PDB file of C-alpha atoms in Angstrom:
ATOM      1  CA  MET A1377      67.116 -53.175  26.944  1.00 47.00           C
ATOM      2  CA  THR A1378      70.308 -53.590  25.288  1.00 51.00           C
ATOM      3  CA  GLU A1379      69.066 -56.747  23.765  1.00 57.00           C
ATOM      4  CA  SER A1380      69.778 -57.260  20.314  1.00 57.00           C
ATOM      5  CA  TRP A1381      67.138 -55.953  17.854  1.00 54.00           C
ATOM      6  CA  SER A1382      69.002 -58.671  14.721  1.00 57.00           C
ATOM      7  CA  LYS A1383      67.431 -61.566  16.551  1.00 62.00           C
ATOM      8  CA  TYR A1384      64.079 -60.524  15.904  1.00 64.00           C
ATOM      9  CA  SER A1385      62.600 -61.279  12.271  1.00 62.00           C
ATOM     10  CA  VAL A1386      60.123 -59.779  10.437  1.00 63.00           C
ATOM     11  CA  ASN A1387      59.076 -61.184   7.240  1.00 70.00           C
ATOM     12  CA  VAL A1388      57.892 -58.672   4.769  1.00 72.00           C
ATOM     13  CA  PRO A1389      56.074 -59.668   2.079  1.00 86.00           C
ATOM     14  CA  GLU A1390      57.446 -58.990  -1.581  1.00 93.00           C
ATOM     15  CA  TYR A1391      55.444 -57.575  -4.750  1.00 95.00           C
ATOM     16  CA  THR A1392      55.547 -57.997  -8.097  1.00 93.00           C
ATOM     17  CA  VAL A1393      53.600 -56.120 -10.972  1.00 94.00           C
ATOM     18  CA  ARG A1394      52.158 -58.579 -13.741  1.00 94.00           C
ATOM     19  CA  HIS A1395      49.800 -58.458 -16.458  1.00 93.00           C
ATOM     20  CA  ILE A1396      46.643 -59.373 -16.557  1.00 94.00           C
ATOM     21  CA  LYS A1397      45.896 -63.322 -16.685  1.00 94.00           C
ATOM     22  CA  ASP A1398      42.544 -65.152 -17.811  1.00 94.00           C
ATOM     23  CA  LEU A1399      41.513 -65.806 -13.688  1.00 95.00           C
ATOM     24  CA  ASP A1400      42.157 -62.455 -12.965  1.00 96.00           C
ATOM     25  CA  ARG A1401      39.211 -61.682 -15.195  1.00 95.00           C
ATOM     26  CA  GLY A1402      37.132 -62.257 -12.064  1.00 95.00           C
ATOM     27  CA  PHE A1403      38.182 -60.246  -9.376  1.00 97.00           C
ATOM     28  CA  VAL A1404      39.074 -57.089 -11.457  1.00 97.00           C
ATOM     29  CA  ALA A1405      35.664 -57.479 -13.477  1.00 95.00           C
ATOM     30  CA  SER A1406      33.710 -57.567  -9.218  1.00 94.00           C
ATOM     31  CA  THR A1407      36.159 -55.056  -8.182  1.00 94.00           C
ATOM     32  CA  TRP A1408      35.748 -52.293 -10.751  1.00 92.00           C
ATOM     33  CA  ILE A1409      32.241 -52.487 -10.607  1.00 89.00           C
ATOM     34  CA  GLN A1410      31.284 -52.988  -7.248  1.00 87.00           C
ATOM     35  CA  ASN A1411      33.382 -49.897  -6.408  1.00 85.00           C
ATOM     36  CA  GLN A1412      31.651 -47.536  -9.456  1.00 83.00           C
ATOM     37  CA  ARG A1413      28.227 -48.747  -8.397  1.00 80.00           C
ATOM     38  CA  GLY A1414      28.494 -45.756  -5.732  1.00 76.00           C
ATOM     39  CA  SER A1415      30.000 -43.384  -8.054  1.00 78.00           C
ATOM     40  CA  ALA A1416      27.967 -40.029  -9.163  1.00 75.00           C
ATOM     41  CA  ILE A1417      27.985 -41.246 -12.693  1.00 77.00           C
ATOM     42  CA  ALA A1418      25.485 -44.473 -12.113  1.00 79.00           C
ATOM     43  CA  HIS A1419      23.625 -42.901  -9.779  1.00 80.00           C
ATOM     44  CA  GLN A1420      22.860 -40.434 -12.584  1.00 83.00           C
ATOM     45  CA  MET A1421      22.497 -43.115 -14.596  1.00 82.00           C
ATOM     46  CA  GLY A1422      20.191 -45.043 -12.532  1.00 85.00           C
ATOM     47  CA  MET A1423      21.109 -48.452 -11.329  1.00 82.00           C
ATOM     48  CA  PRO A1424      19.371 -50.070 -13.946  1.00 87.00           C
ATOM     49  CA  ALA A1425      20.865 -47.984 -17.377  1.00 84.00           C
ATOM     50  CA  TRP A1426      23.936 -48.281 -15.485  1.00 80.00           C
ATOM     51  CA  HIS A1427      24.160 -52.190 -15.359  1.00 82.00           C
ATOM     52  CA  ARG A1428      23.260 -52.098 -18.881  1.00 89.00           C
ATOM     53  CA  TYR A1429      25.317 -49.967 -20.377  1.00 88.00           C
ATOM     54  CA  TYR A1430      28.647 -49.781 -18.024  1.00 87.00           C
ATOM     55  CA  GLN A1431      29.071 -53.295 -17.322  1.00 88.00           C
ATOM     56  CA  PRO A1432      29.301 -54.682 -20.788  1.00 92.00           C
ATOM     57  CA  ARG A1433      32.289 -52.115 -21.288  1.00 91.00           C
ATOM     58  CA  VAL A1434      33.999 -53.297 -18.263  1.00 92.00           C
ATOM     59  CA  ASP A1435      33.561 -56.586 -19.510  1.00 93.00           C
ATOM     60  CA  ASP A1436      34.639 -56.046 -22.928  1.00 93.00           C
ATOM     61  CA  TYR A1437      37.940 -53.813 -21.837  1.00 93.00           C
ATOM     62  CA  ILE A1438      39.108 -56.352 -19.614  1.00 93.00           C
ATOM     63  CA  ALA A1439      38.171 -59.318 -22.292  1.00 93.00           C
ATOM     64  CA  ARG A1440      40.699 -57.399 -24.456  1.00 91.00           C
ATOM     65  CA  ALA A1441      43.449 -56.618 -21.975  1.00 92.00           C
ATOM     66  CA  VAL A1442      43.508 -60.044 -21.514  1.00 91.00           C
ATOM     67  CA  ALA A1443      44.346 -60.391 -24.829  1.00 89.00           C
ATOM     68  CA  TYR A1444      46.842 -57.645 -25.357  1.00 77.00           C
ATOM     69  CA  GLN A1445      48.235 -56.431 -28.244  1.00 73.00           C
ATOM     70  CA  PRO A1446      51.250 -53.847 -27.745  1.00 73.00           C
ATOM     71  CA  GLU A1447      50.146 -51.014 -29.416  1.00 73.00           C
ATOM     72  CA  PRO A1448      49.319 -47.646 -27.171  1.00 67.00           C
ATOM     73  CA  SER A1449      45.122 -47.507 -28.333  1.00 74.00           C
ATOM     74  CA  TRP A1450      44.735 -51.211 -27.107  1.00 82.00           C
ATOM     75  CA  PRO A1451      43.577 -51.437 -22.986  1.00 88.00           C
ATOM     76  CA  CYS A1452      46.148 -52.973 -20.338  1.00 91.00           C
ATOM     77  CA  ILE A1453      45.550 -54.018 -16.950  1.00 94.00           C
ATOM     78  CA  MET A1454      48.182 -54.882 -14.740  1.00 95.00           C
ATOM     79  CA  VAL A1455      48.229 -56.685 -11.516  1.00 96.00           C
ATOM     80  CA  ARG A1456      49.871 -56.060  -8.338  1.00 96.00           C
ATOM     81  CA  CYS A1457      50.397 -59.785  -6.495  1.00 96.00           C
ATOM     82  CA  LEU A1458      52.308 -61.570  -3.686  1.00 95.00           C
ATOM     83  CA  THR A1459      55.767 -62.407  -5.727  1.00 94.00           C
ATOM     84  CA  ALA A1460      55.214 -66.195  -3.819  1.00 94.00           C
ATOM     85  CA  ASP A1461      51.656 -66.268  -4.678  1.00 95.00           C
ATOM     86  CA  GLU A1462      50.865 -64.756  -8.050  1.00 94.00           C
ATOM     87  CA  ASP A1463      46.865 -65.271  -7.264  1.00 95.00           C
ATOM     88  CA  ALA A1464      47.303 -63.302  -4.152  1.00 96.00           C
ATOM     89  CA  ILE A1465      46.392 -59.895  -5.728  1.00 97.00           C
ATOM     90  CA  VAL A1466      46.329 -56.266  -3.909  1.00 97.00           C
ATOM     91  CA  GLY A1467      45.773 -53.848  -6.607  1.00 96.00           C
ATOM     92  CA  TRP A1468      45.158 -53.471 -10.730  1.00 96.00           C
ATOM     93  CA  CYS A1469      45.494 -50.419 -12.634  1.00 95.00           C
ATOM     94  CA  ALA A1470      44.483 -50.075 -16.395  1.00 94.00           C
ATOM     95  CA  PHE A1471      44.700 -47.775 -18.488  1.00 93.00           C
ATOM     96  CA  HIS A1472      45.744 -47.005 -22.715  1.00 92.00           C
ATOM     97  CA  ASP A1473      46.811 -43.980 -24.711  1.00 91.00           C
ATOM     98  CA  ASP A1474      47.716 -41.326 -22.024  1.00 93.00           C
ATOM     99  CA  VAL A1475      44.233 -42.203 -19.685  1.00 94.00           C
ATOM    100  CA  LEU A1476      44.519 -43.971 -16.647  1.00 94.00           C
ATOM    101  CA  ASP A1477      40.966 -45.956 -16.745  1.00 93.00           C
ATOM    102  CA  TYR A1478      41.264 -47.334 -13.374  1.00 92.00           C
ATOM    103  CA  VAL A1479      43.408 -48.303 -10.391  1.00 93.00           C
ATOM    104  CA  TYR A1480      42.079 -50.440  -7.687  1.00 94.00           C
ATOM    105  CA  VAL A1481      43.975 -50.945  -4.409  1.00 94.00           C
ATOM    106  CA  LYS A1482      42.411 -53.550  -1.419  1.00 94.00           C
ATOM    107  CA  GLY A1483      41.383 -51.890   1.420  1.00 87.00           C
ATOM    108  CA  GLN A1484      44.105 -53.160   3.599  1.00 89.00           C
ATOM    109  CA  ALA A1485      46.708 -52.163   1.982  1.00 90.00           C
ATOM    110  CA  ARG A1486      46.055 -49.153   0.787  1.00 88.00           C
ATOM    111  CA  ARG A1487      48.169 -46.124   1.645  1.00 88.00           C
ATOM    112  CA  VAL A1488      51.255 -47.754   1.749  1.00 89.00           C
ATOM    113  CA  GLY A1489      52.502 -47.736  -2.423  1.00 90.00           C
ATOM    114  CA  HIS A1490      50.865 -50.705  -4.188  1.00 93.00           C
ATOM    115  CA  GLY A1491      48.995 -47.973  -6.642  1.00 90.00           C
ATOM    116  CA  ALA A1492      52.527 -45.791  -6.993  1.00 90.00           C
ATOM    117  CA  ALA A1493      54.011 -49.322  -7.473  1.00 93.00           C
ATOM    118  CA  LEU A1494      50.955 -49.829 -10.039  1.00 93.00           C
ATOM    119  CA  ILE A1495      51.336 -46.424 -11.461  1.00 92.00           C
ATOM    120  CA  GLY A1496      55.125 -45.567 -11.358  1.00 89.00           C
ATOM    121  CA  PRO A1497      56.433 -46.758 -14.798  1.00 89.00           C
ATOM    122  CA  ILE A1498      53.476 -45.537 -16.485  1.00 89.00           C
ATOM    123  CA  ASN A1499      53.409 -41.831 -14.967  1.00 89.00           C
ATOM    124  CA  SER A1500      55.020 -40.008 -17.362  1.00 91.00           C
ATOM    125  CA  LEU A1501      52.518 -41.532 -20.056  1.00 91.00           C
ATOM    126  CA  LEU A1502      49.120 -40.343 -18.328  1.00 94.00           C
ATOM    127  CA  ARG A1503      47.751 -37.093 -19.455  1.00 95.00           C
ATOM    128  CA  ARG A1504      43.860 -38.103 -18.149  1.00 94.00           C
ATOM    129  CA  CYS A1505      41.656 -40.205 -16.153  1.00 92.00           C
ATOM    130  CA  SER A1506      38.604 -41.621 -16.801  1.00 91.00           C
ATOM    131  CA  HIS A1507      37.242 -42.624 -13.203  1.00 87.00           C
ATOM    132  CA  THR A1508      37.620 -41.359 -10.091  1.00 81.00           C
ATOM    133  CA  THR A1509      36.476 -42.203  -7.028  1.00 78.00           C
ATOM    134  CA  PRO A1510      36.447 -40.105  -3.419  1.00 76.00           C
ATOM    135  CA  ASP A1511      39.316 -41.976  -2.200  1.00 74.00           C
ATOM    136  CA  ALA A1512      41.419 -41.708  -5.294  1.00 77.00           C
ATOM    137  CA  ALA A1513      40.644 -38.051  -6.316  1.00 79.00           C
ATOM    138  CA  SER A1514      43.271 -36.498  -4.302  1.00 81.00           C
ATOM    139  CA  TYR A1515      45.648 -39.108  -5.661  1.00 80.00           C
ATOM    140  CA  VAL A1516      44.448 -38.264  -9.423  1.00 83.00           C
ATOM    141  CA  LYS A1517      45.216 -34.083  -8.582  1.00 86.00           C
ATOM    142  CA  HIS A1518      48.898 -35.122  -7.541  1.00 86.00           C
ATOM    143  CA  LEU A1519      49.333 -37.023 -10.697  1.00 88.00           C
ATOM    144  CA  GLY A1520      48.536 -33.635 -12.556  1.00 92.00           C
ATOM    145  CA  LEU A1521      46.059 -36.140 -14.737  1.00 94.00           C
ATOM    146  CA  ASP A1522      42.823 -34.237 -16.164  1.00 93.00           C
ATOM    147  CA  PHE A1523      39.334 -35.686 -15.502  1.00 90.00           C
ATOM    148  CA  ASP A1524      37.641 -37.026 -18.767  1.00 91.00           C
ATOM    149  CA  PRO A1525      34.911 -39.728 -17.955  1.00 87.00           C
ATOM    150  CA  TYR A1526      34.742 -39.918 -21.730  1.00 88.00           C
ATOM    151  CA  ALA A1527      38.645 -41.298 -22.498  1.00 91.00           C
ATOM    152  CA  PHE A1528      37.254 -44.934 -21.411  1.00 89.00           C
ATOM    153  CA  GLY A1529      38.346 -47.577 -22.848  1.00 73.00           C
ATOM    154  CA  ALA A1530      39.760 -47.549 -26.286  1.00 55.00           C
ATOM    155  CA  ALA A1531      39.042 -46.931 -29.672  1.00 51.00           C
TER     156      ALA A1531
END
């Protein structure tokens, strides 16, 4: 068992973080809506009201993020994807001002640092979060953010 390990290669993909593109809108919207569908707020509102009021707000937020303007109150969505294939998205985060509005990482890509790579550059700016899920609750607590559902979206 003294074989050299150097002759074995492992392809570890490289990732990058970039601003949302128009082509990403469908993925971001569907993952955001699908993940929040099971939230306590969605159940309290009832599904018809939730779809009527919440989904259009998400769609508007994403549209504004695609047309991003560099001012703090404007919503911003950053996407984590393969460097070699920018369409291969593993996650994204949405934020404005001092509010983390949402973080999504694909199930099989969770707990390996993708969320931290998305939030790391903006962590010092964040004070509140407007959404949480059972999976994200401990991470939000770790970041020291206050939960404020009324902070969703930009003014």
